[in-house]
Coordinates of C-alpha atoms in Angstrom, one line a residue:
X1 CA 73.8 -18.4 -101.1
X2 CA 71.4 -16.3 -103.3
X3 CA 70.3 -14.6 -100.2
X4 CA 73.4 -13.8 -98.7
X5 CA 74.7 -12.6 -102.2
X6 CA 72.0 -10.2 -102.4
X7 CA 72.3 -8.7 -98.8
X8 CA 76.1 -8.3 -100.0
X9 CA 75.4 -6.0 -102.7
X10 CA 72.9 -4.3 -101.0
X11 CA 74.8 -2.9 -98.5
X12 CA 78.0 -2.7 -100.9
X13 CA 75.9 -0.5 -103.4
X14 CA 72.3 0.8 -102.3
X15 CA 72.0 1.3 -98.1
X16 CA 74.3 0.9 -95.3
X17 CA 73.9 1.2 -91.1
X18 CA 76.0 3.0 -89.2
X19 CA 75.9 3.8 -85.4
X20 CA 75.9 7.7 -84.3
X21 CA 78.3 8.0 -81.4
X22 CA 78.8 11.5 -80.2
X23 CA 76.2 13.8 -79.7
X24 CA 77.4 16.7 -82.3
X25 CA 73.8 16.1 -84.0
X26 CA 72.0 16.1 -80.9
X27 CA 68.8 16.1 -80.1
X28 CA 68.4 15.2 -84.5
X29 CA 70.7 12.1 -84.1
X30 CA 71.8 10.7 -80.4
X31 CA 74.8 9.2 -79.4
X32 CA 75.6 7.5 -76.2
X33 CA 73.5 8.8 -73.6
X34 CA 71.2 8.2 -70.8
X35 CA 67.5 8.9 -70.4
X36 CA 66.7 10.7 -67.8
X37 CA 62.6 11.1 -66.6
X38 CA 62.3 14.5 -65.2
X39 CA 61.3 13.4 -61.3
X40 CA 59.5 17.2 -61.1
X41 CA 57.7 17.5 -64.8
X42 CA 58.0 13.7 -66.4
X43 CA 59.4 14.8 -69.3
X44 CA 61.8 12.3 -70.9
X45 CA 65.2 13.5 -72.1
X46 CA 68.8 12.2 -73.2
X47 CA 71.9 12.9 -71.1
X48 CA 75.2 13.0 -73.8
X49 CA 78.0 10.7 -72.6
X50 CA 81.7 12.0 -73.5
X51 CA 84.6 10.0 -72.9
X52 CA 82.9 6.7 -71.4
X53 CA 81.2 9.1 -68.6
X54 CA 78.0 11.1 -68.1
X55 CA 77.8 14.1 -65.6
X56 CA 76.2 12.8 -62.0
X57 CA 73.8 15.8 -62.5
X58 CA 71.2 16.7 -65.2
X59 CA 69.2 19.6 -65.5
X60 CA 65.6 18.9 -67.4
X61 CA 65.4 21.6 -70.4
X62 CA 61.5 21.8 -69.6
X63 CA 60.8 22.8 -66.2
X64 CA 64.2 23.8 -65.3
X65 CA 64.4 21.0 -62.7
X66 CA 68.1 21.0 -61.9
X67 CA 70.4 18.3 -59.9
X68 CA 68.6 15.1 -61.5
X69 CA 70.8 12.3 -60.2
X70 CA 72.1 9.8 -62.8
X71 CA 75.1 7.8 -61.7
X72 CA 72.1 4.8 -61.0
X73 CA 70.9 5.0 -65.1
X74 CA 72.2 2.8 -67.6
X75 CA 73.8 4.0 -70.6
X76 CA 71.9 3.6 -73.7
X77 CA 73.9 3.1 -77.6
X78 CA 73.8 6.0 -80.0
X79 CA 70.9 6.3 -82.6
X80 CA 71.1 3.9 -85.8
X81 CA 70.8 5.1 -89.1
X82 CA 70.3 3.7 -92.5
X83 CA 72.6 5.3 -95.1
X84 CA 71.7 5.6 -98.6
X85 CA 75.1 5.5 -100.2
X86 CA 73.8 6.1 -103.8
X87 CA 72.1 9.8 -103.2
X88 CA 75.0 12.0 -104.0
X89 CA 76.1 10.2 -106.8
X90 CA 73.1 10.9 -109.0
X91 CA 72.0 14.5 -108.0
X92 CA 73.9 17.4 -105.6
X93 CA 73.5 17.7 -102.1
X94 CA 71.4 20.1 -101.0
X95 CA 71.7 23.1 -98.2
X96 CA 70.1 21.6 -94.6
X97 CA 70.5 18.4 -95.7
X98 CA 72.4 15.5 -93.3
X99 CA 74.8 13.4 -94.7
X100 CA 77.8 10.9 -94.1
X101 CA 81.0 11.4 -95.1
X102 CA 84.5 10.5 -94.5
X103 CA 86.8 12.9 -92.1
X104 CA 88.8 15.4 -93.6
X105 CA 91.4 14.8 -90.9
X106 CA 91.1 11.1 -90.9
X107 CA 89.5 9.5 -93.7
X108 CA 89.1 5.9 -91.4
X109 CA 86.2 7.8 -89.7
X110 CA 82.7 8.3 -90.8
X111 CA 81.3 12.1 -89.6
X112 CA 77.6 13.1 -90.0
X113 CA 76.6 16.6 -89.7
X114 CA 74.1 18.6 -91.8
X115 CA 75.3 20.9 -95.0
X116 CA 74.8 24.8 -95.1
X117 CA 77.2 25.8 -97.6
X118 CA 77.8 24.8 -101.3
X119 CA 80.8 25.0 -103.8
X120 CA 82.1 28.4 -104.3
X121 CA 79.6 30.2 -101.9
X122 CA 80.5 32.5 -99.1
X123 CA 79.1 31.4 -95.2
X124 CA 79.1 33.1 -92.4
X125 CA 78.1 32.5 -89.3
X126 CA 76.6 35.6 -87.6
X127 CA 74.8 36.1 -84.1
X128 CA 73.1 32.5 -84.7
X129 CA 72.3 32.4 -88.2
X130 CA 73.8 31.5 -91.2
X131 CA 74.5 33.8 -93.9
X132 CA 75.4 32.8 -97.6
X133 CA 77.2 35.3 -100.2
X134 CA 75.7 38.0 -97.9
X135 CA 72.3 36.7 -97.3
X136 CA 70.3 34.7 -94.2
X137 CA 69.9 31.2 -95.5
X138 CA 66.7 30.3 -94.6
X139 CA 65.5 27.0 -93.3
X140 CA 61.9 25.4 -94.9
X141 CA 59.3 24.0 -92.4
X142 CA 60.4 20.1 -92.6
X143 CA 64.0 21.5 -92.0
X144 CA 62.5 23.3 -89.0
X145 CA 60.9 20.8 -87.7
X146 CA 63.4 18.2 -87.9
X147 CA 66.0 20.7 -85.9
X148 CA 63.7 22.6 -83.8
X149 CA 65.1 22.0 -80.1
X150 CA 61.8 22.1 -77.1
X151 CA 62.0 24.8 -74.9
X152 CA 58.7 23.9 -73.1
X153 CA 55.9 21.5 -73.4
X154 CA 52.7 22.4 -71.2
X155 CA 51.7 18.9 -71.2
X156 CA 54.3 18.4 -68.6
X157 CA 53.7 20.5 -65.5
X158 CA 55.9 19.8 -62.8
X159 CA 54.3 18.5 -59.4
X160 CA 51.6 21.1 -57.8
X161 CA 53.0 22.8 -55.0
X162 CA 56.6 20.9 -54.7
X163 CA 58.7 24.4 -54.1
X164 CA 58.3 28.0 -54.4
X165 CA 60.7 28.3 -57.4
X166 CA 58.7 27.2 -60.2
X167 CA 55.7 29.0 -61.5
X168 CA 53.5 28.3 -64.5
X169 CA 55.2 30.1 -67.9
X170 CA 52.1 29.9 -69.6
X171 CA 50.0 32.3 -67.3
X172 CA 46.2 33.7 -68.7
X173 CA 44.0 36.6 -67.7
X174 CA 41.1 35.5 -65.3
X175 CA 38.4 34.7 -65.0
X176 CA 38.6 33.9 -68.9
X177 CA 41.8 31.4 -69.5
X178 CA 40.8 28.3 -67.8
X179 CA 42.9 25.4 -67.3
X180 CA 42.2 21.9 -69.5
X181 CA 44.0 18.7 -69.4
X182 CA 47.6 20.0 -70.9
X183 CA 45.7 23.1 -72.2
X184 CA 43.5 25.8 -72.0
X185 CA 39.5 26.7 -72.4
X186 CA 38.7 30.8 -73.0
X187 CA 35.1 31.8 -74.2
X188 CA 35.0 35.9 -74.3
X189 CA 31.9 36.0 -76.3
X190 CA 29.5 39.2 -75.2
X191 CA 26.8 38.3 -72.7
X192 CA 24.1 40.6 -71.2
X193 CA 26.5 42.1 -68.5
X194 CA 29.3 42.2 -70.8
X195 CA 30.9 43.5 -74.1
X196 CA 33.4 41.3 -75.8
X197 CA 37.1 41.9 -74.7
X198 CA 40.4 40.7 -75.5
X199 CA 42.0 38.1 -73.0
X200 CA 45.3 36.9 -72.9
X201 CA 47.0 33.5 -72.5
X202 CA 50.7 35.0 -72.3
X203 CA 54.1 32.5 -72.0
X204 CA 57.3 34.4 -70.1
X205 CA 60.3 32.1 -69.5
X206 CA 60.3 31.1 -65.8
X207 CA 63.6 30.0 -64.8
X208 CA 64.3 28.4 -61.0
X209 CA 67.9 29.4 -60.6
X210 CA 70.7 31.2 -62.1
X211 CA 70.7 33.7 -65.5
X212 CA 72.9 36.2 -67.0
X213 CA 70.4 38.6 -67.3
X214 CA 69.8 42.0 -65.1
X215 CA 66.7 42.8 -63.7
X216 CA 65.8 46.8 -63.2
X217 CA 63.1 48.1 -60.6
X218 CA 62.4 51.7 -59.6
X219 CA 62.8 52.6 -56.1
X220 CA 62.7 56.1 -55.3
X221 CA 65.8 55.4 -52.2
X222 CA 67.2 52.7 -50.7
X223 CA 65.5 52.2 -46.7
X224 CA 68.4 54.1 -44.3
X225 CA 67.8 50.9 -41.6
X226 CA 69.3 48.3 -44.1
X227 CA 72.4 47.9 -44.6
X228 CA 73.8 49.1 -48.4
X229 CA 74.9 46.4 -50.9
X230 CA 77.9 46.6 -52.6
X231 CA 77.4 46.3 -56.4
X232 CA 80.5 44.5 -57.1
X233 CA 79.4 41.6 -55.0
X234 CA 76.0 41.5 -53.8
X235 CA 73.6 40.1 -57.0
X236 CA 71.0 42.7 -55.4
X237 CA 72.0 45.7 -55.4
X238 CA 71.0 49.4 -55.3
X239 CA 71.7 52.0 -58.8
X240 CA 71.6 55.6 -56.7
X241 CA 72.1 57.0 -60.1
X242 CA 68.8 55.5 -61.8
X243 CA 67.0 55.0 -58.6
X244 CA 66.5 51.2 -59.6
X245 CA 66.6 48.3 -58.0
X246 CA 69.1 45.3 -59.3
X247 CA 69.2 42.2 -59.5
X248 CA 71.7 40.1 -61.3
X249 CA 70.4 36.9 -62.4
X250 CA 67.2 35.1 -60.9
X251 CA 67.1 36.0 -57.1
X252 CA 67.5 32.8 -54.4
X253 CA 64.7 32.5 -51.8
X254 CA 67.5 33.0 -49.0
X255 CA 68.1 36.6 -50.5
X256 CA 64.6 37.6 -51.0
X257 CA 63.9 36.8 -47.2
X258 CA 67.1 38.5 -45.9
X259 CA 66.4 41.4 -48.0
X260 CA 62.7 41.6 -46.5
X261 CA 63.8 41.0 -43.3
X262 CA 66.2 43.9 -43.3
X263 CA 63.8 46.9 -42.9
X264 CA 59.8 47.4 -41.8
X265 CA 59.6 49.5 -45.1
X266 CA 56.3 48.4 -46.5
X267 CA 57.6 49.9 -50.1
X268 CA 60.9 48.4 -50.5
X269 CA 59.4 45.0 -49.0
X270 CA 56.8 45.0 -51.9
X271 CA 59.8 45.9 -54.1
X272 CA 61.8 42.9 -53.7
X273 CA 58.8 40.9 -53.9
X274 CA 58.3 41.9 -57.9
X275 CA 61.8 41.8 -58.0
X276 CA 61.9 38.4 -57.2
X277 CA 58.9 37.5 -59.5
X278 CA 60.4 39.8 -62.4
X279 CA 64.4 38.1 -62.1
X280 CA 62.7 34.8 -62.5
X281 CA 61.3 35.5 -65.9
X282 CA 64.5 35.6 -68.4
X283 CA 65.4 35.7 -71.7
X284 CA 66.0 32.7 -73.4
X285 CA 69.3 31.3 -74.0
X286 CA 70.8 28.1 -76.2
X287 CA 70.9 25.8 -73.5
X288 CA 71.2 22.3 -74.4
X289 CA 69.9 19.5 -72.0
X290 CA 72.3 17.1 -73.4
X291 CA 75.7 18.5 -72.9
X292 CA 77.7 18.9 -70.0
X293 CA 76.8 22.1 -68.2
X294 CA 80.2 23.6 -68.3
X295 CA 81.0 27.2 -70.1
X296 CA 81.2 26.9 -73.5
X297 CA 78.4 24.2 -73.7
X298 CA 75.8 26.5 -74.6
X299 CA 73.2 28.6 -72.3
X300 CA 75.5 31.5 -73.2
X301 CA 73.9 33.0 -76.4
X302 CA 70.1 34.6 -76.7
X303 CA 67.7 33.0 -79.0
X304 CA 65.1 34.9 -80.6
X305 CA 64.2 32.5 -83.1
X306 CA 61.0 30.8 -82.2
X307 CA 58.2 28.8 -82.7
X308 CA 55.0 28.0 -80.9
X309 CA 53.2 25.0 -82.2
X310 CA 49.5 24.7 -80.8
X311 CA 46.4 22.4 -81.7
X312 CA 43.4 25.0 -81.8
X313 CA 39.6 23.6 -81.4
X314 CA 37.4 26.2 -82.2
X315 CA 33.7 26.5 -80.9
X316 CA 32.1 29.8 -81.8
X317 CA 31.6 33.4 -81.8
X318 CA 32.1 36.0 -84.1
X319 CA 35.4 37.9 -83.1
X320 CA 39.5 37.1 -83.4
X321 CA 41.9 34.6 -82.2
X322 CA 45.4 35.5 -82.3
X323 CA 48.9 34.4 -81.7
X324 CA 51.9 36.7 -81.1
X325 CA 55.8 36.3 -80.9
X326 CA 58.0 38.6 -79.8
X327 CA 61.5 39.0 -80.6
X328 CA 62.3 42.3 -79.4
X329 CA 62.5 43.7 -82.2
X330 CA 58.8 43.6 -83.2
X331 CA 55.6 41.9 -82.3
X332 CA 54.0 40.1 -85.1
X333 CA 50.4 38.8 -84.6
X334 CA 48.8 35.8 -86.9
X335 CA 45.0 36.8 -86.7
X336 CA 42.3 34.5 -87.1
X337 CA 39.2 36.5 -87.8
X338 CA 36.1 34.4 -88.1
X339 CA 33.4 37.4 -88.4
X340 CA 35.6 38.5 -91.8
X341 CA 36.4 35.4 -92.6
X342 CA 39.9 36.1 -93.3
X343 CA 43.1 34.7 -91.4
X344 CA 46.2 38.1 -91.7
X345 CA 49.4 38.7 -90.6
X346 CA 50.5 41.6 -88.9
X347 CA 53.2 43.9 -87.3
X348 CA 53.0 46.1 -84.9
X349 CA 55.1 48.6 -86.4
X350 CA 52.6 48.4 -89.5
X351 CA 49.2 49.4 -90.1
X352 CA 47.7 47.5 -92.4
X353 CA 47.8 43.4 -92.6
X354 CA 51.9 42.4 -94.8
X355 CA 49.8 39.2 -95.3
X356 CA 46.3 38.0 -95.7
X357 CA 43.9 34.8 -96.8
X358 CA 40.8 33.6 -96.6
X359 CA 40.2 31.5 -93.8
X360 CA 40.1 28.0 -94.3
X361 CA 36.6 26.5 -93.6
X362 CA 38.4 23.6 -91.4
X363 CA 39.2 25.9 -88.6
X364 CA 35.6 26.2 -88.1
X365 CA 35.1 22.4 -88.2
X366 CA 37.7 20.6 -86.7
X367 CA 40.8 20.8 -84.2
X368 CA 43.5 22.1 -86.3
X369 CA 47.6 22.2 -85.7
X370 CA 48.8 26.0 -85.7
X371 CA 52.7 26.7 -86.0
X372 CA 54.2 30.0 -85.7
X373 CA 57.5 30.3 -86.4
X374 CA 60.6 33.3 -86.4
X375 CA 63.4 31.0 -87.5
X376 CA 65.7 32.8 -89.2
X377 CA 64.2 36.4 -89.6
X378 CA 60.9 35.1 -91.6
X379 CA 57.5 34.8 -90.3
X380 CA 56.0 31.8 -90.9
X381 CA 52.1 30.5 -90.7
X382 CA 51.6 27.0 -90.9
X383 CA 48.1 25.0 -90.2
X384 CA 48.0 21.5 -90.5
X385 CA 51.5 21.5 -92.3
X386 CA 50.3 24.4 -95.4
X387 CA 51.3 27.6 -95.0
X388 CA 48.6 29.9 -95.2
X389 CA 50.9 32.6 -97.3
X390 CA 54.0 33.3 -98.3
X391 CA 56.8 33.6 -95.2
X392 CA 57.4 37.2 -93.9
X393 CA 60.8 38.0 -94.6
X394 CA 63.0 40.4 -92.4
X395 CA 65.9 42.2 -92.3
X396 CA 69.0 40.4 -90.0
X397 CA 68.7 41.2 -86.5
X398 CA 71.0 44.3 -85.2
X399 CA 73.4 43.7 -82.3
X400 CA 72.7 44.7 -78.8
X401 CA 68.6 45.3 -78.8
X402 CA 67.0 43.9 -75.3
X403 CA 65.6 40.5 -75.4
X404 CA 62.0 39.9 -75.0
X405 CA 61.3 37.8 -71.5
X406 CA 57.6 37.3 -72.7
X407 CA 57.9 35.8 -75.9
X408 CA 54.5 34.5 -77.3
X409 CA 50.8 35.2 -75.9
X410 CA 47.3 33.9 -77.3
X411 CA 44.9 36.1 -77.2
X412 CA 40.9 35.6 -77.8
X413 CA 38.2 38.2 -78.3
X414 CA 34.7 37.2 -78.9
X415 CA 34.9 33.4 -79.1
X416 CA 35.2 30.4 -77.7
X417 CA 37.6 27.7 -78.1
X418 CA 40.0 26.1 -76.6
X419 CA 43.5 25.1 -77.2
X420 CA 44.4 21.3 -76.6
X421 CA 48.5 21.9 -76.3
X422 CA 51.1 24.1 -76.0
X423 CA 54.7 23.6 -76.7
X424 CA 57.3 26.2 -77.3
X425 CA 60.8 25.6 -79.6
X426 CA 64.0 27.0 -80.5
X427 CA 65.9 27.2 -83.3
X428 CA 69.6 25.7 -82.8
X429 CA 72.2 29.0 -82.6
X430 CA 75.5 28.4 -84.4
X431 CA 78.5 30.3 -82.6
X432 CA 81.4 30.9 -84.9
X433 CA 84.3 29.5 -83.3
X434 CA 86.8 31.5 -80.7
X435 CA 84.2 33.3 -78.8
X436 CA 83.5 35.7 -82.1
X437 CA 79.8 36.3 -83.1
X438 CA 80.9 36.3 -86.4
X439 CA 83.3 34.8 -88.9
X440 CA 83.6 33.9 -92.4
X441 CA 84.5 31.3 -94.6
X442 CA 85.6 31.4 -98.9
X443 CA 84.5 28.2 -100.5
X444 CA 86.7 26.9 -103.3
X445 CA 84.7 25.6 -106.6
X446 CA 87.6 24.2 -108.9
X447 CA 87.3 21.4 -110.8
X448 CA 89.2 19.4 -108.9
X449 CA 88.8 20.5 -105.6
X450 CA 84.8 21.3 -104.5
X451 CA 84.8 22.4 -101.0
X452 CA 81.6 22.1 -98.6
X453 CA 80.6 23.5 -95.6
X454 CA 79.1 21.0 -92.8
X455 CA 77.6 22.2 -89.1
X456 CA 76.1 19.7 -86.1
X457 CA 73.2 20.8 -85.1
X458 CA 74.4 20.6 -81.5
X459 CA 76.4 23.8 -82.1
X460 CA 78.8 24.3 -79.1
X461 CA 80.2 20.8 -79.0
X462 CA 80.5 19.9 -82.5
X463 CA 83.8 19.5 -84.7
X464 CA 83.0 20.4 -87.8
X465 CA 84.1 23.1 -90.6
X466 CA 84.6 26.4 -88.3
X467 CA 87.1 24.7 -86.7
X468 CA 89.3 21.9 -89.4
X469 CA 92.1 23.3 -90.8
X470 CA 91.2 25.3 -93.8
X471 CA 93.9 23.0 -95.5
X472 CA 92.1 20.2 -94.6
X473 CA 88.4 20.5 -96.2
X474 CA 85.5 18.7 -97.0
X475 CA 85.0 18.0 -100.9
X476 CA 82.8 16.2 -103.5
X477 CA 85.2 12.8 -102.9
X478 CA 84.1 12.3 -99.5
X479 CA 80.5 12.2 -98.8
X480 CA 79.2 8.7 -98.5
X481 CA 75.6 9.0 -98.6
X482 CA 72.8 10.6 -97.2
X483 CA 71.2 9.2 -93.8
X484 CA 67.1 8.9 -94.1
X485 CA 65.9 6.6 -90.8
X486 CA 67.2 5.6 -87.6
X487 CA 66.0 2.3 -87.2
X488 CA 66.5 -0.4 -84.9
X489 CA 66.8 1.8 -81.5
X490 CA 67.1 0.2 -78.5
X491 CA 68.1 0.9 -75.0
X492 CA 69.0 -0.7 -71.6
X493 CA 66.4 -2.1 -69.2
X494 CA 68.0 -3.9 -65.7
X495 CA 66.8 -7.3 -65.2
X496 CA 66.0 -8.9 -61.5
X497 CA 65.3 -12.5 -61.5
X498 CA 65.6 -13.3 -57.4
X499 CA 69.5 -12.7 -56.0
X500 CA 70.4 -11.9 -59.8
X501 CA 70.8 -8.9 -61.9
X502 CA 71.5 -8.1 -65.0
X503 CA 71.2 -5.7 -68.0
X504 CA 69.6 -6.9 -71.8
X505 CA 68.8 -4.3 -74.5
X506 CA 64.7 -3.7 -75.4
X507 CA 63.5 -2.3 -78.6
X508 CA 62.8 1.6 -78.3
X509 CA 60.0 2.2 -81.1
X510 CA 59.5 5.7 -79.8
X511 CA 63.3 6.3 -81.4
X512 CA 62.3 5.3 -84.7
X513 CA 62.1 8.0 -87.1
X514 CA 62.6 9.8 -90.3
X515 CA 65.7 12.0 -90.5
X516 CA 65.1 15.5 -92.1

């Protein structure tokens, strides 16, 4: 009686579990899905299920692997989370933080999303970011790292030599950049025969198929003994006014060939052989793995805020290691400089070093985790979770500059080390609702009526404040607690025992995890 008395109040006053259904969080919180094993790369992702159904087809958001087949996968229940119901009622909530909290629309439902804007502040949602009263509202590294959404891991390669359309993204000059299990090996110290020299490990985003971006080649004319495309329908086409080669989106194999085939010119053949290669390498997008791919679902918007996490094991030499992002808008390099001693960031637009350090003696000694990251216009240098210095900050982004389609590269000059993995993330893009880039929102702070602003993290399918009725808002009176741990995670493994089948739920420890 005691017992059962005590787990009564617990869960009436101090923590409480509740079941995440829709995938408006995802990939921070899950609801029903699938998991779908990339058949080309092995990577393991989840498939959101809407409506009681999951689409037949699945594209893997690692190696671009599309037309995975899932009808023959079971479905697997939404994440569970513990609820601590007390949190808000001894301190504020804070910006980024998730919590739970009764709909505005329909108070018999429980909603979890994460909070970005605070009594009587102004947010905006602008061309991915989120602005309050006028400025970027910046994200710290735990925030990043609980929402940061994997655009590539190198430890999962798809199968050598199964097609033509998938090459390496991570790509390094020979004979220096040598491949390692799920990295890389480099030594460019001087020798006898040779000077010490920069060499470069460089990512660009191989896609297989499809893209909204344009390609541009120069061609000095078109071959007379092929047969003119027309712009308005052909993806390859010819601009007479630029003299440039086109190519709208990533160029199939069965174009490339007829294109080749079309003419003995040795020049225009060679052309549409870097086109091809070129079209293939886009910028990246907010595609989400999980959603339905339908318009509207994401892979719409460019993302330029990145981050490249890496475990570094140096060896020796007296020289630099570097890594640089690119945005498009700059090129800022985080140099390691072991004959100085000193660890600096830079710009390219810049001459001397925004930021600088002394280098920690550990890089020296031991394998060390290095995390770059341009979330939300600020540069940020992290080993071993401690940034080195302060976060670069920068001005917002202006509209219409060129995405990059090489977006990071590693770079080594007189040492030897080598880098034990590889993984490249995004930073989730917020669209403002009705197809606007931006939009903005007046929060009330009376008294009686404190308004909040909540966003999923999986931006293009979530319901949250862009689009309830602005009669209809979220205050104080609502929130019921902050989730910290989904526990208890399970999924749905198929049983044969002789002529009979069936289905039984298995503990998934691999799901079990803080939330932040």
């Amino acid at each position: 009686m005691c017992l059962a008395l005590a787990v009564i109040l617990f869960k009436a006053f101090l923590i409480e579990g509740y079941v995440i259904t829709t995938g408006s969080m995802a990939p921070t919180l899950l609801g029903y899905h699938k998991q779908i094993v990339c058949p080309s790369c092995s990577y393991e992702f989840a498939l959101g299920i809407s409506n009681g159904q999951a689409p037949a087809r699945a594209v893997c958001p690692n190696c671009d692997f599309a037309g995975i087949e899932t009808d023959s996968l079971v479905f697997n229940d939404g994440d569970q989370v513990l609820v601590s119901k007390s949190t808000f009622n001894w301190r504020w909530p804070h910006r980024w933080e998730v919590a739970v909290f009764r709909n505005p629309n329909d108070t018999s439902e429980a909603y979890v999303k994460r909070i970005v804007g605070l009594p009587g502040e102004q947010v905006q949602v602008r061309r991915g970011d989120v602005f309050v009263n006028g400025q970027i509202a910046r994200k710290a590294l735990d925030v990043q790292r609980g929402l940061r959404i994997l655009v590539h891991d190198h430890a999962h390669q798809p199968v050598a030599n199964e097609s033509d359309d998938w090459q390496p993204r991570w790509t390094g000059d020979q004979p220096w950049w040598q491949p390692r299990s799920a990295g890389f090996a480099v030594d460019t110290r001087p020798e006898k025969d040779r000077a010490a020299q920069w060499a470069w490990l460089t990512y660009r985003h191989w896609i297989r198929r499809g893209g909204k971006h344009s390609t541009r080649l120069k061609l000095a004319q078109w071959p007379s003994t092929a047969a003119l495309p027309n712009p308005s329908f052909d993806p390859v086409f010819y601009d007479e006014k630029n003299s440039e080669l086109v190519c709208r989106g990533a160029m199939t194999d069965e174009t490339r060939e007829r294109l080749r085939d079309s003419t003995n010119d040795s020049k225009f053949r060679t052309a549409i052989e870097q086109l091809y290669t070129e079209s293939h390498i886009a910028p990246l997008t907010d595609f989400y793995a999980y959603n339905r791919q339908i318009p509207g679902n994401g892979d719409s918007a460019v993302v330029r805020d990145l981050m490249v996490a890496t475990k570094v094991d140096f060896k020796a030499g007296q020289g630099e290691f570097r890594i640089e992002m690119n945005d498009g808008l700059d090129v800022y390099a985080w140099v390691f400089d072991t004959r100085q001693q000193q660890v600096r960031l830079q710009l390219r637009g810049s001459g001397a070093p925004v930021r600088t350090a002394p280098l920690p003696a550990k890089f020296a000694r031991e394998s060390v985790l290095l995390e770059m990251s341009l979330f939300d216009r600020q540069v940020m240098c992290v080993m071993d979770g401690n940034l080195l210095f302060e976060p670069w900050e920068l001005p917002p982004a202006p509209r219409g500059k060129t995405a990059p389609r090489r977006q990071a590269r590693i770079g080594a000059n007189g040492v030897r080390l080598h880098v034990l993995s590889l993984q490249l993330f995004r930073d989730v893009y917020y669209t403002a609702d009705g197809g606007a880039d931006t939009k903005t929102w007046e929060l009330a702070d009376r008294s009686d009526h404190q308004e909040f602003f909540v966003l999923g993290d999986n931006s293009p399918i979530s319901v949250d404040s862009r689009l309830w009725n602005r009669e209809v808002v979220l205050t104080s009176q609502l929130f019921m607690g902050k989730p910290f741990l989904v526990h208890l995670p399970s999924r749905t493994a198929q049983l044969n025992l002789g002529n009979w089948q069936g289905r039984l739920r298995v503990p998934d420890f691999s799901r079990i995890r803080y939330i932040r």
